XYZ file of C-alpha atoms in Angstrom:
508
model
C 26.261 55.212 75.858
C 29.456 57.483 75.427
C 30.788 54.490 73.561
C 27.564 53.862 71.030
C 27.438 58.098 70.528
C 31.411 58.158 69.827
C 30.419 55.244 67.306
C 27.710 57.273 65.618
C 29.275 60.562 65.154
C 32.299 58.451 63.537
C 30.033 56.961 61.088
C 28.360 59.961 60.239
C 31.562 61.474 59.415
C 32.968 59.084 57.327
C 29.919 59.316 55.291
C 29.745 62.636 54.694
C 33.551 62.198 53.897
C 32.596 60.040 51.455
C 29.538 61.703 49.910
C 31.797 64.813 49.537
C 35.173 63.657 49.032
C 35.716 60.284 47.955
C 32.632 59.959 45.870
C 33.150 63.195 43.806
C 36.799 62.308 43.060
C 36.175 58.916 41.868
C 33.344 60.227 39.938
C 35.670 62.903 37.911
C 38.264 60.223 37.867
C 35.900 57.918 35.821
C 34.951 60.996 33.401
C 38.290 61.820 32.850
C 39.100 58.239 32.031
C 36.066 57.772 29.692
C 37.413 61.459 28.172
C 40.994 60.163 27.784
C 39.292 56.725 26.119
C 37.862 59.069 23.535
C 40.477 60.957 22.950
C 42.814 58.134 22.460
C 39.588 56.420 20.088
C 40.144 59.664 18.066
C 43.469 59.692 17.964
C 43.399 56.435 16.341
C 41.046 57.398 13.744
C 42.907 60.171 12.622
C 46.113 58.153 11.927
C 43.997 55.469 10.393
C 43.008 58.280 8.032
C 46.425 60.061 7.509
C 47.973 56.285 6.813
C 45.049 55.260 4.666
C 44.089 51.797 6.021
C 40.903 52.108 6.121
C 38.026 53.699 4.695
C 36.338 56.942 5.247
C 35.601 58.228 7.974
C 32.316 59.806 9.465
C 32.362 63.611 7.778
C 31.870 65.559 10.881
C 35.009 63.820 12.818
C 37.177 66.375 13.540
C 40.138 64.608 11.547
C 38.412 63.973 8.806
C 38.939 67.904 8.430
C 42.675 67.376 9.088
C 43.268 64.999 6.141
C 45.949 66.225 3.730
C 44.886 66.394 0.002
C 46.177 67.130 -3.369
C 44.899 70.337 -4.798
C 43.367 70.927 -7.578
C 44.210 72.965 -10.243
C 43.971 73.294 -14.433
C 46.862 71.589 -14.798
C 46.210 68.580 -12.933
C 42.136 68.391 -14.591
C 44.126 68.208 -17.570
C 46.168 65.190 -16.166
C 43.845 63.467 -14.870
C 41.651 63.882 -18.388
C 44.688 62.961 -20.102
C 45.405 59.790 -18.068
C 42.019 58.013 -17.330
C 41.458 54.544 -18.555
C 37.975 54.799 -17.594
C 36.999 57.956 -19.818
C 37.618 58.287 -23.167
C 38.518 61.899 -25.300
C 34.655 62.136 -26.925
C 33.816 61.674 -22.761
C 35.855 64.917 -21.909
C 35.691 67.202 -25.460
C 34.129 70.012 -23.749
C 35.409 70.107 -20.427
C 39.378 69.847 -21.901
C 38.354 72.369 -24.500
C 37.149 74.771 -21.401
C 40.369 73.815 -19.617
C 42.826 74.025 -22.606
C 41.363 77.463 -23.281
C 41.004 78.540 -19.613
C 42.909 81.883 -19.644
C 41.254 83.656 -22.341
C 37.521 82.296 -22.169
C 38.426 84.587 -18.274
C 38.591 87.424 -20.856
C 35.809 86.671 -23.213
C 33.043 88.120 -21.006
C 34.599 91.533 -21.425
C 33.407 91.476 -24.959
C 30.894 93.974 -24.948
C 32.213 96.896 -22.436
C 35.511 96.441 -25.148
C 33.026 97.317 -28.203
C 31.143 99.741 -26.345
C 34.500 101.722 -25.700
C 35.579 101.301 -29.164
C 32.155 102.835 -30.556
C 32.533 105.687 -27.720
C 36.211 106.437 -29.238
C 35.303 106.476 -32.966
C 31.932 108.717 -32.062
C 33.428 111.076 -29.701
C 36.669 111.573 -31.504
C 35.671 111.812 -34.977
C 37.653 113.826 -37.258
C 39.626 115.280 -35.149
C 42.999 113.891 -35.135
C 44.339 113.008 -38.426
C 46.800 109.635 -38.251
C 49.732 112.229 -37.945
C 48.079 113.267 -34.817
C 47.000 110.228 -33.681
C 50.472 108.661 -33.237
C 51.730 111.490 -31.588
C 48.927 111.670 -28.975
C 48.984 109.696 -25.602
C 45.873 108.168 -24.649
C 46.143 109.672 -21.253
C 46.252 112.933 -22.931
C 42.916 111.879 -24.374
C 40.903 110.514 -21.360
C 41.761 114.373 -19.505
C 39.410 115.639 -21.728
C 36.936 112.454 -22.383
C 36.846 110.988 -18.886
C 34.017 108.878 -19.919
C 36.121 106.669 -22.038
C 38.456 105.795 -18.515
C 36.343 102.895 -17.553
C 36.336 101.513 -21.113
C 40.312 101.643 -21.262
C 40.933 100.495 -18.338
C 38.964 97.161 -19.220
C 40.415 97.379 -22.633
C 44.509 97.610 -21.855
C 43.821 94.742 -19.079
C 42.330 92.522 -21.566
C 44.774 92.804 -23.981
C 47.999 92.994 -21.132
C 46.514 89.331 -20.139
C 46.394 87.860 -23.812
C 49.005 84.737 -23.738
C 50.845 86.033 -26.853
C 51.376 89.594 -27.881
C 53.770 91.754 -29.042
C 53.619 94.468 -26.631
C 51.688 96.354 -23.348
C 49.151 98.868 -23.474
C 48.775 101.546 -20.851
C 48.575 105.355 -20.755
C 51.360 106.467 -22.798
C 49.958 104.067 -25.441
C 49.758 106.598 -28.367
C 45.555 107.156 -29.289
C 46.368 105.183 -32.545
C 46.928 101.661 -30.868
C 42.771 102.123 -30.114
C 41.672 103.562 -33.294
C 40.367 101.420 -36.003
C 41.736 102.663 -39.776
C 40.066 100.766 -42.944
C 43.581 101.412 -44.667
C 45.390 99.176 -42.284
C 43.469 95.807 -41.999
C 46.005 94.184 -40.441
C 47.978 94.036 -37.101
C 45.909 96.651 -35.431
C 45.559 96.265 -31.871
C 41.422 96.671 -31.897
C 41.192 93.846 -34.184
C 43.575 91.409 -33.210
C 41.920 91.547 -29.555
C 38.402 91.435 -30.874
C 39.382 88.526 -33.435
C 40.829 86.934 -31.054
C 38.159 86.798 -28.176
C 36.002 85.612 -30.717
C 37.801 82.972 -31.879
C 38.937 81.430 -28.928
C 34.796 81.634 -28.004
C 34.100 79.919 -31.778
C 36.377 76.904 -30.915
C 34.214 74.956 -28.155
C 30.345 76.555 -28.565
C 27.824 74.071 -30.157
C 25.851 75.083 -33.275
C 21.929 76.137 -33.309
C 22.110 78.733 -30.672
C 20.678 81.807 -30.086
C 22.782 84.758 -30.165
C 22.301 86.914 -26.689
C 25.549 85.216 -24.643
C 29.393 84.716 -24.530
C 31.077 81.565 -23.448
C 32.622 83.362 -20.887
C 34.140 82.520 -16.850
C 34.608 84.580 -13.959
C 37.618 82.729 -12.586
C 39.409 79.606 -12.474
C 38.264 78.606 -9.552
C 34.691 78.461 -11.103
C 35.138 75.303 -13.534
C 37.431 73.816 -10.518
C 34.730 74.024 -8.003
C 32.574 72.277 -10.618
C 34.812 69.435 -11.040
C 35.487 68.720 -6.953
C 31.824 68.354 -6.951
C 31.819 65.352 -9.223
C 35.111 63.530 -6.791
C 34.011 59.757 -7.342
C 34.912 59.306 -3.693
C 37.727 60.495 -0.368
C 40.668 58.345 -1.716
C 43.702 59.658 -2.436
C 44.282 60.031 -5.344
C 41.223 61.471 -6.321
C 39.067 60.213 -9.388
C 36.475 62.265 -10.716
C 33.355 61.130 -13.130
C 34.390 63.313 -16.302
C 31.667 62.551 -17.995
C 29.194 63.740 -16.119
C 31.351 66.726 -15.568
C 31.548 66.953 -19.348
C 27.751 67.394 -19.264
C 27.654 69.877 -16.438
C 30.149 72.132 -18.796
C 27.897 71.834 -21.994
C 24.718 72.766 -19.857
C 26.653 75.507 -17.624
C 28.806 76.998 -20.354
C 27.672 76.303 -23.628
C 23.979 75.297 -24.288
C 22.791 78.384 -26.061
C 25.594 79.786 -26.774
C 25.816 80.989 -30.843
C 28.896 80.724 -33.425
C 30.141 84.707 -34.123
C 30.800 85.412 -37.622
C 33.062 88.175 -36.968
C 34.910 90.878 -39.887
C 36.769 93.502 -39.759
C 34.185 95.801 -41.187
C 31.965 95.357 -38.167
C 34.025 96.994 -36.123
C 33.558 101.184 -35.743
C 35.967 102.833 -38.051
C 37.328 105.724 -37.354
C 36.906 108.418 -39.139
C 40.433 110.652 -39.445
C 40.346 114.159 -40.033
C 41.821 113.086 -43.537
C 39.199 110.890 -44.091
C 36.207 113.678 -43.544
C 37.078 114.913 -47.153
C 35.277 113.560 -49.709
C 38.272 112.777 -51.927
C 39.804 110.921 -49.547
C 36.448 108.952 -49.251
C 36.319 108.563 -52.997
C 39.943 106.928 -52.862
C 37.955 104.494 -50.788
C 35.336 103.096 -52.733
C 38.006 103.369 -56.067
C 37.596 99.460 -56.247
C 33.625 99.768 -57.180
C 34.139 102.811 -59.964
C 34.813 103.128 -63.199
C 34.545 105.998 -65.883
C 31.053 107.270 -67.727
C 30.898 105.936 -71.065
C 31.637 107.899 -74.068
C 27.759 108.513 -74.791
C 26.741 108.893 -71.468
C 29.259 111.150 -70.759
C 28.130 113.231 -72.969
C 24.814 112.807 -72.172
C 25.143 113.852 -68.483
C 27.171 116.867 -70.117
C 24.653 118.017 -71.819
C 22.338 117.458 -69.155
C 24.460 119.338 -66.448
C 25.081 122.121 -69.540
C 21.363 122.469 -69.664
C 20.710 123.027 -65.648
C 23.842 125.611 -65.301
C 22.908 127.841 -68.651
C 19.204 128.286 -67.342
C 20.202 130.386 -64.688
C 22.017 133.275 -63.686
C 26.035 132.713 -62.928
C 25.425 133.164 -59.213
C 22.393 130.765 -59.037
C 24.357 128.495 -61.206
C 27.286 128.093 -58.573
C 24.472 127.525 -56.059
C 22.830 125.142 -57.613
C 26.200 122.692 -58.482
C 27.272 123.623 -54.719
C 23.522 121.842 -53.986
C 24.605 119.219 -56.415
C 27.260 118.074 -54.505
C 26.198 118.496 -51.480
C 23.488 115.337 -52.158
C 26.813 113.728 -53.649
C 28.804 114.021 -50.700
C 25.930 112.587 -48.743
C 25.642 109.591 -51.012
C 29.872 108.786 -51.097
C 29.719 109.159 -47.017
C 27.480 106.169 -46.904
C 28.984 104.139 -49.702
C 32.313 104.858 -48.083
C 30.934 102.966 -44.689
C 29.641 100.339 -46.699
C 31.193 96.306 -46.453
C 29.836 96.140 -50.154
C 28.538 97.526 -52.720
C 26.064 96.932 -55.277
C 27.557 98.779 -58.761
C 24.563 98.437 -60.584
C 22.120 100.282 -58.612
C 21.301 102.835 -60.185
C 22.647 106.490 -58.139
C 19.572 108.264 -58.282
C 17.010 106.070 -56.659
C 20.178 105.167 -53.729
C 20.230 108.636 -53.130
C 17.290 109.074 -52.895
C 16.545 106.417 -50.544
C 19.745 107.823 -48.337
C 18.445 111.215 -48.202
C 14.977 110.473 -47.742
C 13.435 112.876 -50.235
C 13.542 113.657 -53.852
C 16.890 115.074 -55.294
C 17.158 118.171 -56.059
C 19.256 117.064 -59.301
C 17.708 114.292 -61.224
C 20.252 111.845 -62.661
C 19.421 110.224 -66.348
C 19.186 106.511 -65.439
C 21.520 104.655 -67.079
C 24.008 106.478 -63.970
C 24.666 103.880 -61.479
C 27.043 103.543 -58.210
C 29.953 102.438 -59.972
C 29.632 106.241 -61.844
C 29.596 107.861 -58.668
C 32.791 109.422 -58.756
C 33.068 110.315 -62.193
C 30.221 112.136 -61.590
C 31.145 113.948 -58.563
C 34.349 115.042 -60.629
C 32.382 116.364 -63.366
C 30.351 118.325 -61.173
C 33.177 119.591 -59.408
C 34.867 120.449 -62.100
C 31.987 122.630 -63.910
C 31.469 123.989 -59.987
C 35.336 125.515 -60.076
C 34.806 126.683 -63.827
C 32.114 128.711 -63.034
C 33.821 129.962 -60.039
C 36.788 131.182 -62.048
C 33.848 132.953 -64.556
C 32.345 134.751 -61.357
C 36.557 135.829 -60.282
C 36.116 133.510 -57.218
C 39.198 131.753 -55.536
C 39.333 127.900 -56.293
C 40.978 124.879 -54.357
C 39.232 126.059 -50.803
C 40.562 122.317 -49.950
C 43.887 121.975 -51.554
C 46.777 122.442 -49.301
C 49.039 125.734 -49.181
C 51.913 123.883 -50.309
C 50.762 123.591 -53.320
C 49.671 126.943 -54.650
C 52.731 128.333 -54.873
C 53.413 130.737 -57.712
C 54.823 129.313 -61.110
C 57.852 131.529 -61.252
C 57.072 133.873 -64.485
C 59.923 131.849 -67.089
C 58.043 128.761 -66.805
C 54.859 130.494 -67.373
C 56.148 131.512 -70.550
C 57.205 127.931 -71.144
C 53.853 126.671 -70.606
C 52.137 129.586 -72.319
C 53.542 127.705 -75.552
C 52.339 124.176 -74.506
C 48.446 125.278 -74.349
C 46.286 126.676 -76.415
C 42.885 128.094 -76.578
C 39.886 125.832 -76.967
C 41.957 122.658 -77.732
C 40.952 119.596 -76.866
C 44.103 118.396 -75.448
C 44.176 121.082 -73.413
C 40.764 120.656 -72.489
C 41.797 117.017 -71.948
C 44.902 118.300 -69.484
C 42.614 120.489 -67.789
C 40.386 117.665 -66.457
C 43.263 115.277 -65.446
C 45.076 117.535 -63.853
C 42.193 118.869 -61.890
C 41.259 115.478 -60.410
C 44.949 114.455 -59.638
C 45.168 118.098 -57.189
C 41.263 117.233 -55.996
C 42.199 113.853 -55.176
C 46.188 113.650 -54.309
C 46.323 117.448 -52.990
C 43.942 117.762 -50.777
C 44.592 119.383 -47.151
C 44.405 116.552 -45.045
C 46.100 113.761 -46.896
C 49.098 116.123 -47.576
C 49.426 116.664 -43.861
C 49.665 113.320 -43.257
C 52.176 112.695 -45.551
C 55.612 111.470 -43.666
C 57.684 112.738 -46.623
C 57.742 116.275 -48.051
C 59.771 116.120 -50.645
C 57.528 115.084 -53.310
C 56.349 118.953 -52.981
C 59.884 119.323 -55.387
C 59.320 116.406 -57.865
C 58.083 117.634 -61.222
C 54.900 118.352 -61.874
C 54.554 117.063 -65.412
C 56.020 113.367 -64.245
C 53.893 112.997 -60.897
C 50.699 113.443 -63.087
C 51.846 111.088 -65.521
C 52.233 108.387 -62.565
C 48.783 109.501 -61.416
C 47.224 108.858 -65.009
C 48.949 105.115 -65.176
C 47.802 104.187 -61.602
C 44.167 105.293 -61.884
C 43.991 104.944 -65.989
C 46.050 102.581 -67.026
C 46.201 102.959 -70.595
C 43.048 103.944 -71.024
C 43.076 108.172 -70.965
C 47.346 107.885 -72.315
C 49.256 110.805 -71.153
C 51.509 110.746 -74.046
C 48.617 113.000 -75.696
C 48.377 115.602 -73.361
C 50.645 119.342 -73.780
C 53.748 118.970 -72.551
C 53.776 120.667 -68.684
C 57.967 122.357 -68.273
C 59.695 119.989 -65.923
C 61.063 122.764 -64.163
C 57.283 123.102 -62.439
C 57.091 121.260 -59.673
C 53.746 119.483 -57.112
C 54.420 122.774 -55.425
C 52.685 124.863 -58.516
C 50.089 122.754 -59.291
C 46.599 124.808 -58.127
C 48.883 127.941 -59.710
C 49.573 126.245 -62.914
C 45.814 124.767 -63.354
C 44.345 128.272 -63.368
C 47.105 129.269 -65.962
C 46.012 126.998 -68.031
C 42.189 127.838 -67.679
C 42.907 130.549 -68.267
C 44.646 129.877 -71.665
C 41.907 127.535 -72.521
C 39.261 129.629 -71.704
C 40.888 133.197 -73.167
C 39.792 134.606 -69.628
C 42.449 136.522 -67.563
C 43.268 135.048 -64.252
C 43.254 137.434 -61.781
């Protein structure tokens, strides 16, 4: 019985040995061995992938994740465009325009905020810096005082700073002239060579019969190569892609509905210098579109004006001419703005139209545009002869420089050149009262870079004036002799001398 017990209690322990030791260890031994099997399965996967001998693998293997591949970049789309035999040039004309032109279609969405600025600088700095001023003054100078214009610059000088080809940088010391746009200089000014150029570069790859609302325009390079890895023909190294169909994407992504700009340099905000808020600097302007009041209309419109100023009393007649010119001024600011202009029209129905109302002056209608200026002289003219009648100063907008006295020898020198009621005098009167309305002015004598002409003679710089403007059409060879001795410097001085000569009034 001992024996048989012994026996049992043996058995029983080896069983439970078993069940808790050798069973559980075999058990783990198997799992690790099936775990090392996979393992070692993997393992052999990924080098099958790394050496390429066989084909893909399932996506969500870990390895698959490990394989090495070639990025890609612009340059190698390009490449690969360049070297397919399976795609030809007409398969890939968009998507190799997009790719050539890369780098500044990046900059073509900023479009707008760079207009936007440039109409914010020409509104809220208008007339006051003259183009003296205006390449003296930093820009940083500028935004202290017009902090709204900060975000505009800022987008401006880092468009222009990433343009492939320029001359130089823009940034806060840039003088305020670099962002100003002048209708003297057409060329090489910074606003329109960045403007011109976005546009262009937008003009080259955009398909015709578009609306006009959007810009061909990309965020970032890795936006057009994103689009391309989506159209990888398959996991082999090296990759292929299907460029036509990424041709398509790029014409429906990037340029369906995109329009042609037709783009000049007057559509871009001039500025208007403090110069330029003169009116015979904006005469000097439109000078291509005028041309002088025949002889019988001339007279005409004399008479006319003649019969307006004698009705009334002196002060009402100074009023009245002031009123006069006023609607004039009005009229030249808008043809001075204008791209074109239509000559023939005749001036008193367009200004009417641009002021809205009647005119106070009627016009006889054979007065067009193209008269516009000979008629604003005229008026001016009889406005500063009645202003000497009443003893009232004249040349409010000449500059100081050149009123200076005409020492008393040359007076007498001139007194002998001019007579009373002549009609050369009369002649040298009117000529040499538009060239100090028109050359003499304030502003465009500040600007000048050169003050010596101030010294040259008098007699010789109108004479210059006459052939430029004239031609040989009013000769200066029949006017009185003005002494060489009197200089650009006497000019406003010397006109009223010889008013007053002409007119047998003193001038006091």
């Amino acid at each position: 019985m001992e024996a048989s017990f012994a026996a049992i209690q043996t058995y029983i322990s080896k069983r439970e040995f078993e069940t808790s030791v050798i069973q559980p260890l075999f058990t783990k031994q198997r799992e690790s061995i099936a775990n090392l099997s996979e393992l070692l399965k993997k393992e052999n996967q990924m080098k099958e992938l790394l050496d390429q001998q066989t084909g893909s693998a399932k996506k969500l293997d870990l390895p698959f994740l490990w394989k090495y591949r070639r990025p890609l970049t612009i340059a190698s789309i390009q490449d690969q465009i360049a070297s397919s035999l399976i795609y030809s040039k007409q398969d890939c004309t968009h998507i190799s325009a997009v790719a050539h032109h890369i780098d500044m279609l990046l900059l073509v969405g900023n479009l707008p905020k760079i207009l936007e600025f440039l109409h914010l600088t020409s509104e809220l700095l208008a007339c006051q810096y003259s183009r003296r001023s205006a390449r003296k003054t930093k820009f940083e100078d500028v935004i202290a005082s017009h902090t709204c214009l900060k975000e505009g610059f800022a987008v401006f000088t880092d468009t222009w700073n990433k343009l492939p080809t320029k001359d130089h940088d823009l940034d806060k010391e840039t003088t305020l002239n670099c962002f100003l746009v002048d209708r003297d200089r057409r060329k090489d000014i910074v606003p329109f060579t960045l403007v011109e150029r976005l546009i262009s570069v937008h003009n080259q790859i955009v398909q015709t019969r578009r609306n006009d609302k959007f810009l061909v325009c990309l965020k970032s390079k890795d936006e057009l190569i994103n689009l391309v890895a989506s159209y990888r023909d398959d996991d082999k190294e090296p990759a292929t892609y299907n460029w036509k169909d990424v041709d398509k994407q790029v014409v429906a992504k990037y340029l369906n509905n995109k329009p042609k700009i037709n783009f000049s340099f007057d559509q871009l905000p001039i500025y208007d210098f403090a110069e330029d808020s003169d009116i015979p600097t904006k005469l000097r302007s439109i000078e291509y579109s005028q041309e002088m009041l025949g002889g019988e209309l001339s007279l005409a419109f004399a008479k006319q004006l003649q019969g307006r100023i004698f009705a009334t009393r002196d002060e009402q007649r100074i009023q009245n001419l002031t009123v006069f010119l006023n609607e004039l001024r009005i009229v030249i600011n808008y043809l001075s703005k204008a791209s074109q202009i239509d000559e023939d029209i005749k001036l008193m129905d367009y200004a009417e139209k641009t002021l809205g109302r009647p005119c106070c002056s009627s016009l006889i209608p054979e007065i067009k545009l193209k008269h516009v200026k000979h008629v604003w002289l005229l008026v001016k003219y009889e406005q500063t002869h009645q202003m000497r009648l009443c003893g009232h100063d004249v040349f409010d907008d000449v500059s100081m420089d050149c009123k200076e006295m005409v020492p008393r020898k040359l007076t007498g020198k001139l007194h002998d050149e001019v007579n009373l009621n002549s009609l050369k005098t009369k002649n040298l009167l009117m000529l040499l009262f538009e060239f100090i309305v028109l050359c003499l002015n304030k502003e465009i004598v500040r600007d000048q870079q050169d003050n010596s002409y101030l010294q040259k003679s008098l007699q010789a710089s109108l004479h210059t004036y006459i052939k430029d403007t004239y031609g040989g059409k009013a000769p200066a060879e029949d006017l009185p002799t003005i002494p060489e001795e009197i200089q650009v410097k006497h000019a406003a001085r010397a006109w009223r001398f010889i008013w007053s000569r002409y007119t047998g009034n003193s001038d006091s």
